[in-house]
Amino acid sequence: MSQPTALPATPRPSFPGAGRALTLLLAINLFNYIDRYILAAAEPEISKEFFPNPSDSSIADAKMGLLATAFMVSYMVLSPAFGLLADKTRRWIIIGAGVVVWSLASGASGLATTFMILFLTRILVGVGEAAYGPVAPTIIADMYPIEKRGRKLAWFYLALPVGSAIGYGLGGIMTKHFGWRSAFYSVVIPGILLGLLSFVMKDPPRGAGAKKFKWSDLAKLRRNPSYILNTLGMTAMTFAVGGMSFWMPRYVARFRFDDPSKERLAAVSLTFGAITAVAGLLATLSGGLLGDYLRPRLKGAYFIVSGAGMLIAFPLFVATLYVPFPAAWFLMAGAIFFIFLNTGPSNTITANVTAPGIRASAYAFTIFTIHVLGDAISPPIIGFITDLTRSEARPNGNMNTSFMVVGIMILVSGILWMLGARFLARDEAKAEAESSDSQATNRPSDNPTS
């Protein structure tokens, strides 16, 4: 009788070839974020071309913010559809097709001759990424046991800070020397090659006890407090990060230094990119390791790591708005570190509190929510507030006022994650129990002595 009771505690082995698959997914995610933040680095020069006289349009900055929204709208609307499809069919095919589509659409962004054409190409980028975003984390969750998921997902999400940093740096350099269009061309060929590699990868089994998708299972997410509070916390965080990352080069170069030159923009993009890479990389790895380490020792550890990081980031970010540069860069580095501390833990929560059969759909609906209420609206909102504060004395507007919205959402996300800690252990156990029950139903001969 001792052997059967010990079996659940034995770590499940990783899926064969898991390291190779994780490396490919990391590379794809890296180019995902490079593409997103090339736009942010090139935004001031794009604005100069399409809105050479901002005073002629009272909402010029709001329109530029809509370029981020264009991508996010298609991304968040189509993610649930691709998530549902991924719960029923081969996932690597969906990923490969999505990567090829977004790579071609990114290249088309560089060909845009009007603001509207650029807007439409960014929508197509979102279509491609919608096929990838909700699917990739579920493959990682199915390749690794629950004891390792936090660390492995943290490695996958390293692409966020590192890819963002490369996007800022690459976008700034290419824009300075070759024009903003060249920045978008640079990601096309690598993206297509990564997409083609995806077509030959093998899907892992859909977790222990994965069962056929049913709509009634998905409806259970509404009664899952860990899933709801985690999604809301991610939404507030995404609002803050989306607004900050899109406008930061403009904020520092034009508002803080009052220098809109290409040279200043390139220097700011490189500096901000380097800070994001180092602080974000260290934070993402630290958050994943810390969450996994504390999980058996502290109830609700993934929520607490995420929430505490945002609560510490809040005063650091607010101080960044008022402390002079270059000292402000150090405060910004601290704020970015603690903001990214949640990356591994928050995504691990979603994986751990949902049954394998609906995991892709759960990620997809999370993506929909965090973007429709997060970074799909924060760039134009910040741009609109900046437009409202523009005057003869402040032709660039008061972006400190705009960025206070970011600070408030950082605080809100921290509070929401701290509230979720009390529910996590129960909801994890429920998801594991559902998987085990389904496994016993679908494979009754696996344990004949039970």
Short mmCIF file of C-alpha atoms in Angstrom, two decimals:
data_model
loop_
_atom_site.label_atom_id
_atom_site.label_comp_id
_atom_site.label_asym_id
_atom_site.label_seq_id
_atom_site.Cartn_x
_atom_site.Cartn_y
_atom_site.Cartn_z
CA MET A 1 0.00 0.00 0.00
CA SER A 2 2.96 2.31 0.53
CA GLN A 3 3.99 2.32 -3.11
CA PRO A 4 0.70 3.69 -4.58
CA THR A 5 0.56 6.51 -2.02
CA ALA A 6 4.12 7.55 -2.86
CA LEU A 7 3.55 7.69 -6.60
CA PRO A 8 1.78 11.10 -6.74
CA ALA A 9 4.79 12.73 -5.04
CA THR A 10 7.21 11.33 -7.62
CA PRO A 11 8.10 14.03 -10.17
CA ARG A 12 6.70 13.33 -13.62
CA PRO A 13 9.49 13.10 -16.21
CA SER A 14 9.77 15.82 -18.81
CA PHE A 15 8.59 15.14 -22.35
CA PRO A 16 11.39 13.83 -24.63
CA GLY A 17 12.82 16.72 -26.62
CA ALA A 18 11.37 19.26 -24.18
CA GLY A 19 14.58 21.29 -24.09
CA ARG A 20 14.69 21.58 -27.87
CA ALA A 21 11.04 22.60 -28.03
CA LEU A 22 11.47 25.15 -25.23
CA THR A 23 14.45 26.66 -27.06
CA LEU A 24 12.42 27.06 -30.26
CA LEU A 25 9.48 28.58 -28.39
CA LEU A 26 11.83 30.97 -26.62
CA ALA A 27 13.35 32.05 -29.94
CA ILE A 28 9.89 32.61 -31.44
CA ASN A 29 8.77 34.59 -28.41
CA LEU A 30 11.96 36.64 -28.61
CA PHE A 31 11.14 37.77 -32.15
CA ASN A 32 7.55 38.33 -31.07
CA TYR A 33 8.67 41.03 -28.63
CA ILE A 34 11.39 42.38 -30.91
CA ASP A 35 8.68 43.11 -33.46
CA ARG A 36 6.39 44.76 -30.91
CA TYR A 37 9.02 47.14 -29.54
CA ILE A 38 10.60 48.08 -32.84
CA LEU A 39 7.39 50.06 -33.28
CA ALA A 40 7.89 51.84 -29.96
CA ALA A 41 11.49 52.77 -30.83
CA ALA A 42 10.55 54.00 -34.30
CA GLU A 43 7.36 55.79 -33.19
CA PRO A 44 8.78 59.33 -32.99
CA GLU A 45 10.13 59.13 -36.55
CA ILE A 46 6.91 57.54 -37.84
CA SER A 47 5.01 60.37 -36.17
CA LYS A 48 7.23 62.94 -37.89
CA GLU A 49 6.48 61.42 -41.29
CA PHE A 50 2.72 61.00 -40.95
CA PHE A 51 2.05 63.97 -38.60
CA PRO A 52 4.78 66.52 -39.43
CA ASN A 53 2.82 69.29 -37.69
CA PRO A 54 1.25 67.83 -34.52
CA SER A 55 -0.44 71.14 -33.76
CA ASP A 56 -2.57 70.64 -36.88
CA SER A 57 -4.18 67.62 -35.22
CA SER A 58 -5.37 67.88 -31.65
CA ILE A 59 -5.15 64.10 -31.25
CA ALA A 60 -1.92 63.29 -33.12
CA ASP A 61 -0.42 61.44 -30.16
CA ALA A 62 -3.64 59.53 -29.57
CA LYS A 63 -3.55 58.38 -33.19
CA MET A 64 0.02 57.15 -32.82
CA GLY A 65 -1.05 55.25 -29.71
CA LEU A 66 -3.67 53.53 -31.86
CA LEU A 67 -0.88 51.72 -33.74
CA ALA A 68 -0.34 49.66 -30.60
CA THR A 69 -4.09 49.22 -30.25
CA ALA A 70 -4.42 47.98 -33.84
CA PHE A 71 -2.14 45.05 -33.11
CA MET A 72 -3.78 44.32 -29.78
CA VAL A 73 -7.37 44.37 -31.08
CA SER A 74 -6.84 41.57 -33.59
CA TYR A 75 -4.55 39.73 -31.18
CA MET A 76 -7.05 39.70 -28.32
CA VAL A 77 -10.16 39.10 -30.45
CA LEU A 78 -8.71 36.10 -32.28
CA SER A 79 -6.75 34.56 -29.40
CA PRO A 80 -9.84 32.81 -27.95
CA ALA A 81 -10.64 31.30 -31.35
CA PHE A 82 -7.11 29.96 -31.77
CA GLY A 83 -7.11 28.79 -28.15
CA LEU A 84 -10.25 26.76 -28.71
CA LEU A 85 -8.74 25.34 -31.89
CA ALA A 86 -5.54 24.43 -30.06
CA ASP A 87 -7.51 22.42 -27.50
CA LYS A 88 -8.77 20.25 -30.38
CA THR A 89 -5.94 19.96 -32.92
CA ARG A 90 -2.17 19.87 -33.39
CA ARG A 91 -0.66 22.92 -31.75
CA TRP A 92 2.68 23.23 -33.52
CA ILE A 93 0.91 23.67 -36.89
CA ILE A 94 -1.04 26.60 -35.46
CA ILE A 95 2.14 28.13 -34.05
CA GLY A 96 4.08 27.78 -37.32
CA ALA A 97 1.32 29.34 -39.40
CA GLY A 98 0.98 32.22 -36.96
CA VAL A 99 4.69 32.99 -36.92
CA VAL A 100 4.91 33.09 -40.72
CA VAL A 101 1.87 35.38 -40.96
CA TRP A 102 3.11 37.89 -38.40
CA SER A 103 6.62 37.96 -39.93
CA LEU A 104 5.22 38.83 -43.38
CA ALA A 105 2.87 41.41 -41.86
CA SER A 106 5.74 43.03 -39.99
CA GLY A 107 7.66 43.42 -43.23
CA ALA A 108 4.55 44.94 -44.80
CA SER A 109 4.56 47.57 -42.02
CA GLY A 110 7.78 48.90 -43.49
CA LEU A 111 6.11 49.28 -46.89
CA ALA A 112 3.25 51.43 -45.57
CA THR A 113 2.87 54.75 -47.39
CA THR A 114 0.03 56.14 -45.27
CA PHE A 115 -0.94 56.00 -41.62
CA MET A 116 -4.02 53.91 -42.44
CA ILE A 117 -2.00 51.29 -44.32
CA LEU A 118 0.41 51.05 -41.39
CA PHE A 119 -2.57 50.68 -39.08
CA LEU A 120 -3.89 47.77 -41.18
CA THR A 121 -0.53 45.98 -41.28
CA ARG A 122 -0.32 46.14 -37.49
CA ILE A 123 -3.74 44.47 -37.36
CA LEU A 124 -2.32 41.63 -39.48
CA VAL A 125 0.63 41.27 -37.12
CA GLY A 126 -1.90 40.74 -34.34
CA VAL A 127 -3.66 38.03 -36.36
CA GLY A 128 -0.43 36.05 -36.61
CA GLU A 129 0.48 36.44 -32.97
CA ALA A 130 -3.03 35.41 -31.89
CA ALA A 131 -2.29 31.98 -33.35
CA TYR A 132 0.84 31.71 -31.21
CA GLY A 133 0.24 33.53 -27.93
CA PRO A 134 -2.31 31.26 -26.21
CA VAL A 135 -0.84 28.02 -27.54
CA ALA A 136 2.87 28.11 -26.68
CA PRO A 137 2.53 28.16 -22.86
CA THR A 138 0.27 25.10 -22.95
CA ILE A 139 2.92 23.09 -24.77
CA ILE A 140 5.44 24.01 -22.06
CA ALA A 141 2.94 23.13 -19.32
CA ASP A 142 2.38 19.72 -20.93
CA MET A 143 6.11 19.05 -21.39
CA TYR A 144 7.08 19.64 -17.75
CA PRO A 145 5.68 18.50 -14.39
CA ILE A 146 4.08 21.01 -12.04
CA GLU A 147 7.27 21.14 -9.91
CA LYS A 148 9.24 22.64 -12.83
CA ARG A 149 6.65 24.75 -14.62
CA GLY A 150 7.47 28.04 -12.91
CA ARG A 151 11.12 27.87 -13.91
CA LYS A 152 10.45 26.67 -17.45
CA LEU A 153 7.76 29.27 -18.10
CA ALA A 154 10.13 31.89 -16.69
CA TRP A 155 12.71 30.87 -19.30
CA PHE A 156 10.06 31.16 -22.00
CA TYR A 157 9.01 34.61 -20.81
CA LEU A 158 12.61 35.81 -20.72
CA ALA A 159 11.76 36.81 -24.27
CA LEU A 160 9.64 39.67 -22.92
CA PRO A 161 12.42 41.80 -21.39
CA VAL A 162 15.19 40.60 -23.70
CA GLY A 163 13.10 40.83 -26.88
CA SER A 164 11.77 44.22 -25.82
CA ALA A 165 15.31 45.45 -25.23
CA ILE A 166 16.52 44.15 -28.59
CA GLY A 167 13.48 45.73 -30.24
CA TYR A 168 14.27 49.12 -28.69
CA GLY A 169 17.95 48.87 -29.58
CA LEU A 170 17.46 47.47 -33.08
CA GLY A 171 14.64 49.89 -33.81
CA GLY A 172 16.65 52.85 -32.58
CA ILE A 173 19.81 51.95 -34.51
CA MET A 174 18.05 50.99 -37.75
CA THR A 175 15.88 54.11 -37.61
CA LYS A 176 18.87 56.36 -37.01
CA HIS A 177 21.03 54.96 -39.83
CA PHE A 178 18.60 53.53 -42.39
CA GLY A 179 15.17 54.97 -41.62
CA TRP A 180 12.27 53.54 -39.65
CA ARG A 181 11.07 51.24 -42.43
CA SER A 182 14.26 49.17 -42.37
CA ALA A 183 13.62 48.21 -38.75
CA PHE A 184 10.49 46.27 -39.72
CA TYR A 185 12.23 44.50 -42.62
CA SER A 186 14.93 43.11 -40.32
CA VAL A 187 12.66 40.59 -38.56
CA VAL A 188 11.01 39.01 -41.61
CA ILE A 189 13.46 36.28 -42.65
CA PRO A 190 14.32 35.05 -39.10
CA GLY A 191 10.61 34.90 -38.28
CA ILE A 192 9.74 32.86 -41.36
CA LEU A 193 12.55 30.37 -40.63
CA LEU A 194 11.32 29.89 -37.06
CA GLY A 195 7.79 29.35 -38.33
CA LEU A 196 8.94 26.67 -40.77
CA LEU A 197 10.84 24.85 -38.00
CA SER A 198 7.61 24.69 -36.00
CA PHE A 199 5.93 22.55 -38.64
CA VAL A 200 8.29 19.62 -37.94
CA MET A 201 7.92 19.65 -34.14
CA LYS A 202 5.97 16.96 -32.27
CA ASP A 203 3.12 17.83 -29.92
CA PRO A 204 3.44 16.55 -26.33
CA PRO A 205 0.46 14.71 -24.76
CA ARG A 206 -2.04 17.14 -23.27
CA GLY A 207 -1.11 16.66 -19.63
CA ALA A 208 -2.12 14.03 -17.18
CA GLY A 209 -5.73 13.14 -17.63
CA ALA A 210 -6.43 15.55 -20.43
CA LYS A 211 -9.95 15.08 -21.70
CA LYS A 212 -12.02 16.21 -24.61
CA PHE A 213 -12.87 19.90 -24.54
CA LYS A 214 -16.34 20.83 -23.30
CA TRP A 215 -17.85 24.31 -23.02
CA SER A 216 -19.10 23.46 -19.53
CA ASP A 217 -15.49 23.04 -18.40
CA LEU A 218 -14.57 26.48 -19.69
CA ALA A 219 -17.53 27.99 -17.83
CA LYS A 220 -15.93 26.78 -14.60
CA LEU A 221 -13.26 29.46 -14.95
CA ARG A 222 -15.81 32.02 -13.77
CA ARG A 223 -15.96 30.15 -10.45
CA ASN A 224 -12.18 29.91 -10.15
CA PRO A 225 -11.04 32.86 -7.94
CA SER A 226 -7.34 32.21 -8.57
CA TYR A 227 -7.88 32.39 -12.32
CA ILE A 228 -10.07 35.52 -12.07
CA LEU A 229 -7.81 37.48 -9.68
CA ASN A 230 -4.69 36.46 -11.56
CA THR A 231 -6.20 37.59 -14.86
CA LEU A 232 -7.26 40.92 -13.35
CA GLY A 233 -3.80 41.43 -11.84
CA MET A 234 -2.21 40.66 -15.21
CA THR A 235 -4.63 43.10 -16.85
CA ALA A 236 -3.62 46.00 -14.62
CA MET A 237 0.06 45.11 -15.07
CA THR A 238 -0.35 44.87 -18.84
CA PHE A 239 -2.02 48.28 -18.95
CA ALA A 240 0.94 49.77 -17.10
CA VAL A 241 3.67 48.00 -19.06
CA GLY A 242 1.97 48.60 -22.42
CA GLY A 243 1.61 52.32 -21.86
CA MET A 244 5.04 52.78 -20.35
CA SER A 245 6.92 50.75 -22.96
CA PHE A 246 5.22 52.39 -25.97
CA TRP A 247 5.80 55.96 -24.81
CA MET A 248 9.07 55.72 -22.86
CA PRO A 249 11.45 56.72 -25.71
CA ARG A 250 9.27 59.76 -26.46
CA TYR A 251 8.90 60.55 -22.73
CA VAL A 252 12.60 60.61 -21.98
CA ALA A 253 13.84 62.20 -25.23
CA ARG A 254 11.20 64.84 -25.84
CA PHE A 255 9.64 65.51 -22.43
CA ARG A 256 12.52 65.06 -20.00
CA PHE A 257 15.44 66.10 -22.26
CA ASP A 258 13.42 68.32 -24.64
CA ASP A 259 15.50 66.88 -27.48
CA PRO A 260 13.57 65.17 -30.32
CA SER A 261 16.66 64.51 -32.46
CA LYS A 262 17.39 61.06 -33.94
CA GLU A 263 20.62 60.92 -31.96
CA ARG A 264 18.91 61.51 -28.64
CA LEU A 265 16.14 59.05 -29.51
CA ALA A 266 18.65 56.35 -30.45
CA ALA A 267 20.61 56.92 -27.22
CA VAL A 268 17.46 56.78 -25.10
CA SER A 269 16.21 53.64 -26.87
CA LEU A 270 19.54 51.88 -26.35
CA THR A 271 19.74 52.87 -22.68
CA PHE A 272 16.15 51.94 -21.93
CA GLY A 273 16.56 48.71 -23.89
CA ALA A 274 19.69 47.76 -21.95
CA ILE A 275 18.00 48.47 -18.63
CA THR A 276 14.95 46.47 -19.65
CA ALA A 277 17.11 43.55 -20.79
CA VAL A 278 19.25 43.31 -17.66
CA ALA A 279 16.60 44.12 -15.05
CA GLY A 280 13.88 42.16 -16.83
CA LEU A 281 16.07 39.10 -17.41
CA LEU A 282 17.22 38.95 -13.79
CA ALA A 283 13.68 39.54 -12.53
CA THR A 284 12.04 36.97 -14.78
CA LEU A 285 14.50 34.24 -13.78
CA SER A 286 14.38 35.27 -10.12
CA GLY A 287 10.59 35.32 -10.06
CA GLY A 288 10.35 31.83 -11.57
CA LEU A 289 12.95 30.35 -9.21
CA LEU A 290 11.53 32.15 -6.18
CA GLY A 291 7.98 31.07 -6.94
CA ASP A 292 8.97 27.40 -7.33
CA TYR A 293 11.15 27.54 -4.20
CA LEU A 294 8.44 29.12 -2.04
CA ARG A 295 5.57 27.03 -3.43
CA PRO A 296 5.89 24.16 -0.89
CA ARG A 297 6.86 26.58 1.90
CA LEU A 298 4.44 29.51 1.57
CA LYS A 299 0.74 29.33 0.82
CA GLY A 300 -0.10 31.27 -2.34
CA ALA A 301 3.59 31.85 -3.14
CA TYR A 302 3.11 32.64 -6.84
CA PHE A 303 0.56 35.33 -6.00
CA ILE A 304 2.68 36.78 -3.20
CA VAL A 305 5.82 37.02 -5.34
CA SER A 306 3.82 38.75 -8.10
CA GLY A 307 1.97 41.11 -5.79
CA ALA A 308 4.94 42.08 -3.62
CA GLY A 309 6.96 42.91 -6.71
CA MET A 310 4.34 45.34 -8.00
CA LEU A 311 3.86 46.99 -4.59
CA ILE A 312 7.60 47.66 -4.42
CA ALA A 313 7.69 48.84 -8.05
CA PHE A 314 4.98 51.47 -7.46
CA PRO A 315 6.99 54.04 -5.42
CA LEU A 316 10.09 53.43 -7.56
CA PHE A 317 8.18 54.23 -10.75
CA VAL A 318 6.58 57.38 -9.30
CA ALA A 319 10.00 58.59 -8.13
CA THR A 320 11.35 58.05 -11.66
CA LEU A 321 8.97 60.72 -12.94
CA TYR A 322 10.48 63.44 -10.74
CA VAL A 323 14.11 62.52 -10.06
CA PRO A 324 16.50 64.08 -12.61
CA PHE A 325 18.39 61.97 -15.11
CA PRO A 326 20.77 60.14 -15.02
CA ALA A 327 19.77 59.17 -11.46
CA ALA A 328 16.25 58.39 -12.74
CA TRP A 329 17.67 55.53 -14.82
CA PHE A 330 18.59 53.65 -11.62
CA LEU A 331 15.10 54.09 -10.19
CA MET A 332 13.65 52.97 -13.52
CA ALA A 333 15.84 49.85 -13.43
CA GLY A 334 14.52 49.01 -9.96
CA ALA A 335 10.91 49.56 -11.04
CA ILE A 336 11.35 47.37 -14.13
CA PHE A 337 12.98 44.61 -12.06
CA PHE A 338 10.08 44.38 -9.63
CA ILE A 339 7.46 44.71 -12.40
CA PHE A 340 8.93 41.73 -14.27
CA LEU A 341 9.23 39.62 -11.11
CA ASN A 342 5.67 38.36 -11.73
CA THR A 343 6.26 37.07 -15.26
CA GLY A 344 6.95 33.42 -14.42
CA PRO A 345 4.69 33.12 -11.34
CA SER A 346 1.61 34.77 -12.86
CA ASN A 347 1.70 32.61 -16.00
CA THR A 348 2.34 29.53 -13.88
CA ILE A 349 -0.82 30.27 -11.88
CA THR A 350 -2.90 30.04 -15.06
CA ALA A 351 -1.28 26.71 -15.96
CA ASN A 352 -1.66 25.25 -12.47
CA VAL A 353 -5.29 26.16 -11.76
CA THR A 354 -6.72 24.95 -15.10
CA ALA A 355 -7.20 21.37 -16.27
CA PRO A 356 -5.11 20.32 -19.32
CA GLY A 357 -8.16 19.95 -21.57
CA ILE A 358 -9.03 23.64 -21.36
CA ARG A 359 -5.62 25.15 -20.68
CA ALA A 360 -5.12 26.68 -24.14
CA SER A 361 -8.59 28.19 -24.00
CA ALA A 362 -7.90 29.55 -20.50
CA TYR A 363 -4.72 31.23 -21.72
CA ALA A 364 -6.58 32.56 -24.74
CA PHE A 365 -9.32 34.17 -22.67
CA THR A 366 -6.68 35.59 -20.34
CA ILE A 367 -4.93 37.11 -23.35
CA PHE A 368 -8.23 38.58 -24.53
CA THR A 369 -8.94 40.18 -21.16
CA ILE A 370 -5.49 41.55 -20.38
CA HIS A 371 -5.26 43.21 -23.77
CA VAL A 372 -8.80 44.51 -24.22
CA LEU A 373 -8.53 46.22 -20.81
CA GLY A 374 -4.75 46.59 -20.79
CA ASP A 375 -2.24 47.54 -23.45
CA ALA A 376 -4.84 47.85 -26.21
CA ILE A 377 -6.14 50.98 -24.51
CA SER A 378 -3.25 52.35 -22.45
CA PRO A 379 -1.12 53.85 -25.28
CA PRO A 380 -3.99 55.91 -26.78
CA ILE A 381 -5.21 56.89 -23.30
CA ILE A 382 -1.76 58.15 -22.35
CA GLY A 383 -1.45 59.85 -25.74
CA PHE A 384 -4.87 61.49 -25.30
CA ILE A 385 -3.98 62.79 -21.83
CA THR A 386 -0.74 64.16 -23.27
CA ASP A 387 -2.72 65.91 -26.01
CA LEU A 388 -4.99 67.47 -23.37
CA THR A 389 -2.00 68.86 -21.46
CA ARG A 390 -0.34 70.41 -24.54
CA SER A 391 -0.10 74.20 -24.53
CA GLU A 392 2.12 76.98 -25.87
CA ALA A 393 4.26 76.70 -22.77
CA ARG A 394 4.34 72.88 -23.05
CA PRO A 395 4.17 71.96 -26.75
CA ASN A 396 5.04 68.35 -25.90
CA GLY A 397 2.37 68.15 -23.19
CA ASN A 398 2.84 67.07 -19.57
CA MET A 399 3.70 63.40 -19.81
CA ASN A 400 4.24 63.13 -16.04
CA THR A 401 0.50 63.57 -15.69
CA SER A 402 -0.09 60.87 -18.32
CA PHE A 403 2.35 58.45 -16.70
CA MET A 404 0.69 58.72 -13.29
CA VAL A 405 -2.01 56.47 -14.79
CA VAL A 406 0.73 53.86 -15.23
CA GLY A 407 1.73 54.18 -11.58
CA ILE A 408 -1.84 53.74 -10.38
CA MET A 409 -2.26 50.54 -12.39
CA ILE A 410 1.01 49.13 -11.01
CA LEU A 411 -0.43 49.59 -7.52
CA VAL A 412 -3.78 48.06 -8.47
CA SER A 413 -2.13 44.95 -9.91
CA GLY A 414 -0.13 44.42 -6.73
CA ILE A 415 -3.26 44.59 -4.58
CA LEU A 416 -5.17 42.15 -6.81
CA TRP A 417 -2.36 39.57 -6.73
CA MET A 418 -2.04 39.77 -2.95
CA LEU A 419 -5.79 39.13 -2.67
CA GLY A 420 -5.43 35.95 -4.74
CA ALA A 421 -2.91 34.24 -2.45
CA ARG A 422 -5.54 32.70 -0.15
CA PHE A 423 -7.22 30.78 -3.01
CA LEU A 424 -4.24 29.32 -4.88
CA ALA A 425 -3.61 26.08 -2.97
CA ARG A 426 -7.27 25.09 -3.15
CA ASP A 427 -7.61 25.84 -6.86
CA GLU A 428 -4.36 24.05 -7.74
CA ALA A 429 -5.57 20.97 -5.87
CA LYS A 430 -8.91 21.10 -7.65
CA ALA A 431 -7.25 21.27 -11.09
CA GLU A 432 -4.95 18.35 -10.23
CA ALA A 433 -7.91 16.35 -8.92
CA GLU A 434 -9.85 16.93 -12.15
CA SER A 435 -6.87 15.70 -14.16
CA SER A 436 -6.46 12.62 -11.98
CA ASP A 437 -10.16 11.77 -12.11
CA SER A 438 -10.18 12.07 -15.88
CA GLN A 439 -7.05 9.92 -16.13
CA ALA A 440 -8.68 7.22 -14.04
CA THR A 441 -11.80 7.35 -16.22
CA ASN A 442 -10.00 7.35 -19.56
CA ARG A 443 -7.31 4.79 -18.67
CA PRO A 444 -8.74 2.34 -16.13
CA SER A 445 -6.12 -0.30 -16.83
CA ASP A 446 -3.13 1.86 -15.89
CA ASN A 447 -3.37 1.03 -12.18
CA PRO A 448 -5.20 -2.29 -11.85
CA THR A 449 -4.21 -2.74 -8.21
CA SER A 450 -5.71 0.50 -7.01
#
